[in-house]
C-alpha positions as a LaTeX table, in Angstrom:
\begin{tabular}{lrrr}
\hline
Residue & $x$ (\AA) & $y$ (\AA) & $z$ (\AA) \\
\hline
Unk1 & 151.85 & 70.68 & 109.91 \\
Unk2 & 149.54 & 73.02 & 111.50 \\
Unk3 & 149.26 & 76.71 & 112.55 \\
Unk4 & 148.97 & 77.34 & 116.01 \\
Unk5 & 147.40 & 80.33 & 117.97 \\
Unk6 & 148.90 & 81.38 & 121.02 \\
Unk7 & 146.07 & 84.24 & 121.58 \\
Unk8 & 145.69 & 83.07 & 125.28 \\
Unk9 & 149.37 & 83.14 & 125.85 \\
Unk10 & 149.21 & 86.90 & 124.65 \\
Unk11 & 146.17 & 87.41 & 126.76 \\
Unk12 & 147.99 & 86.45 & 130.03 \\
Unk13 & 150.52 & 88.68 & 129.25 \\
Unk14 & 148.55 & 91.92 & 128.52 \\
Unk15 & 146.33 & 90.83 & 131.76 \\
Unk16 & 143.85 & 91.27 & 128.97 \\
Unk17 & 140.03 & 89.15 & 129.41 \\
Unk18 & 138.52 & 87.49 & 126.24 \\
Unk19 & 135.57 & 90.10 & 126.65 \\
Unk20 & 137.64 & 93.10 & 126.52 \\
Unk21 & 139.49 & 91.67 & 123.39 \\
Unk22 & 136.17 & 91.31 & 121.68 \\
Unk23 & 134.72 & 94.65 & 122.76 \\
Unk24 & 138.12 & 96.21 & 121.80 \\
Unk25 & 138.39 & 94.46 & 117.84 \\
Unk26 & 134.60 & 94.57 & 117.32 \\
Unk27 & 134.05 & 90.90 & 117.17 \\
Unk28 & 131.95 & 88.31 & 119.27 \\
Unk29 & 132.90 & 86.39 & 122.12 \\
Unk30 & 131.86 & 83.12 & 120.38 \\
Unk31 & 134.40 & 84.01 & 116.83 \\
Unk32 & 136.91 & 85.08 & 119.74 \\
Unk33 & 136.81 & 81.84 & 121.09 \\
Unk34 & 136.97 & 79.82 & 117.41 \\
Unk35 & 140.44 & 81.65 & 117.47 \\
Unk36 & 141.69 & 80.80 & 120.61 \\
Unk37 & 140.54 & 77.43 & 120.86 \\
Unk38 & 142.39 & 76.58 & 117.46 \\
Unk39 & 139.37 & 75.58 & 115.99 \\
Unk40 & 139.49 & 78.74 & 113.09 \\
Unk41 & 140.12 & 77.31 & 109.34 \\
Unk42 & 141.03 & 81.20 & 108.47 \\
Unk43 & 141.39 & 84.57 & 110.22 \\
Unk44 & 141.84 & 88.09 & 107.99 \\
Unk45 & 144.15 & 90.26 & 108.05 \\
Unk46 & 142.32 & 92.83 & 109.02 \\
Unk47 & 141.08 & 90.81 & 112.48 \\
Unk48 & 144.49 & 89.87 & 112.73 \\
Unk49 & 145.71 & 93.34 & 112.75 \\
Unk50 & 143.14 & 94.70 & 115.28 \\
Unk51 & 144.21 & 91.90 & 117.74 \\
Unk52 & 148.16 & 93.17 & 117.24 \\
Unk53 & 147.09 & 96.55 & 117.74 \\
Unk54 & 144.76 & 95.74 & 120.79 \\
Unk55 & 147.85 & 93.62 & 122.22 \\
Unk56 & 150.32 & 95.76 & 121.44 \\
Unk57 & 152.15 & 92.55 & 119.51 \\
Unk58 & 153.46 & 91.31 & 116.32 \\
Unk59 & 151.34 & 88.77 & 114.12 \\
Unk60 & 154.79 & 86.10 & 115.20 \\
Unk61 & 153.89 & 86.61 & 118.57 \\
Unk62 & 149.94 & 84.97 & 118.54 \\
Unk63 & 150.82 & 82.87 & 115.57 \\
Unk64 & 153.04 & 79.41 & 115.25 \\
Unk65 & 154.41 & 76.87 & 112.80 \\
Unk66 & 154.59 & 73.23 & 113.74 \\
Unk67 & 155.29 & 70.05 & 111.76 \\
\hline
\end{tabular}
């Protein structure tokens, strides 16, 4: 099982860069990239939030289930 993030999926959607995520949720490029490379053991809610609100999206929509 494993939790995927589909944060570049929602990026190509919102014709949004990596950058401008950052800039817009306060964090750095580098931690942006953990996330969206899958390589992130935990996010918090709080980061998690400010990415919804930045994407206009629902936590379902960058996050995934798969056995």
């Amino acid at each position: 099982m494993k939790i995927i993030i589909n944060l570049d999926v929602m990026l190509a959607k919102r014709k949004m860069s990596s950058t401008e995520l950052a800039e817009k949720i306060g964090i750095t490029k580098a931690n942006l990239s953990i996330l969206k490379n899958n390589k992130a053991k935990a996010i918090r809610f709080s980061t998690l939030e400010a990415i919804c609100d930045a994407l206009d999206c629902q936590p379902g929509d960058i996050l995934e289930y798969r056995r």
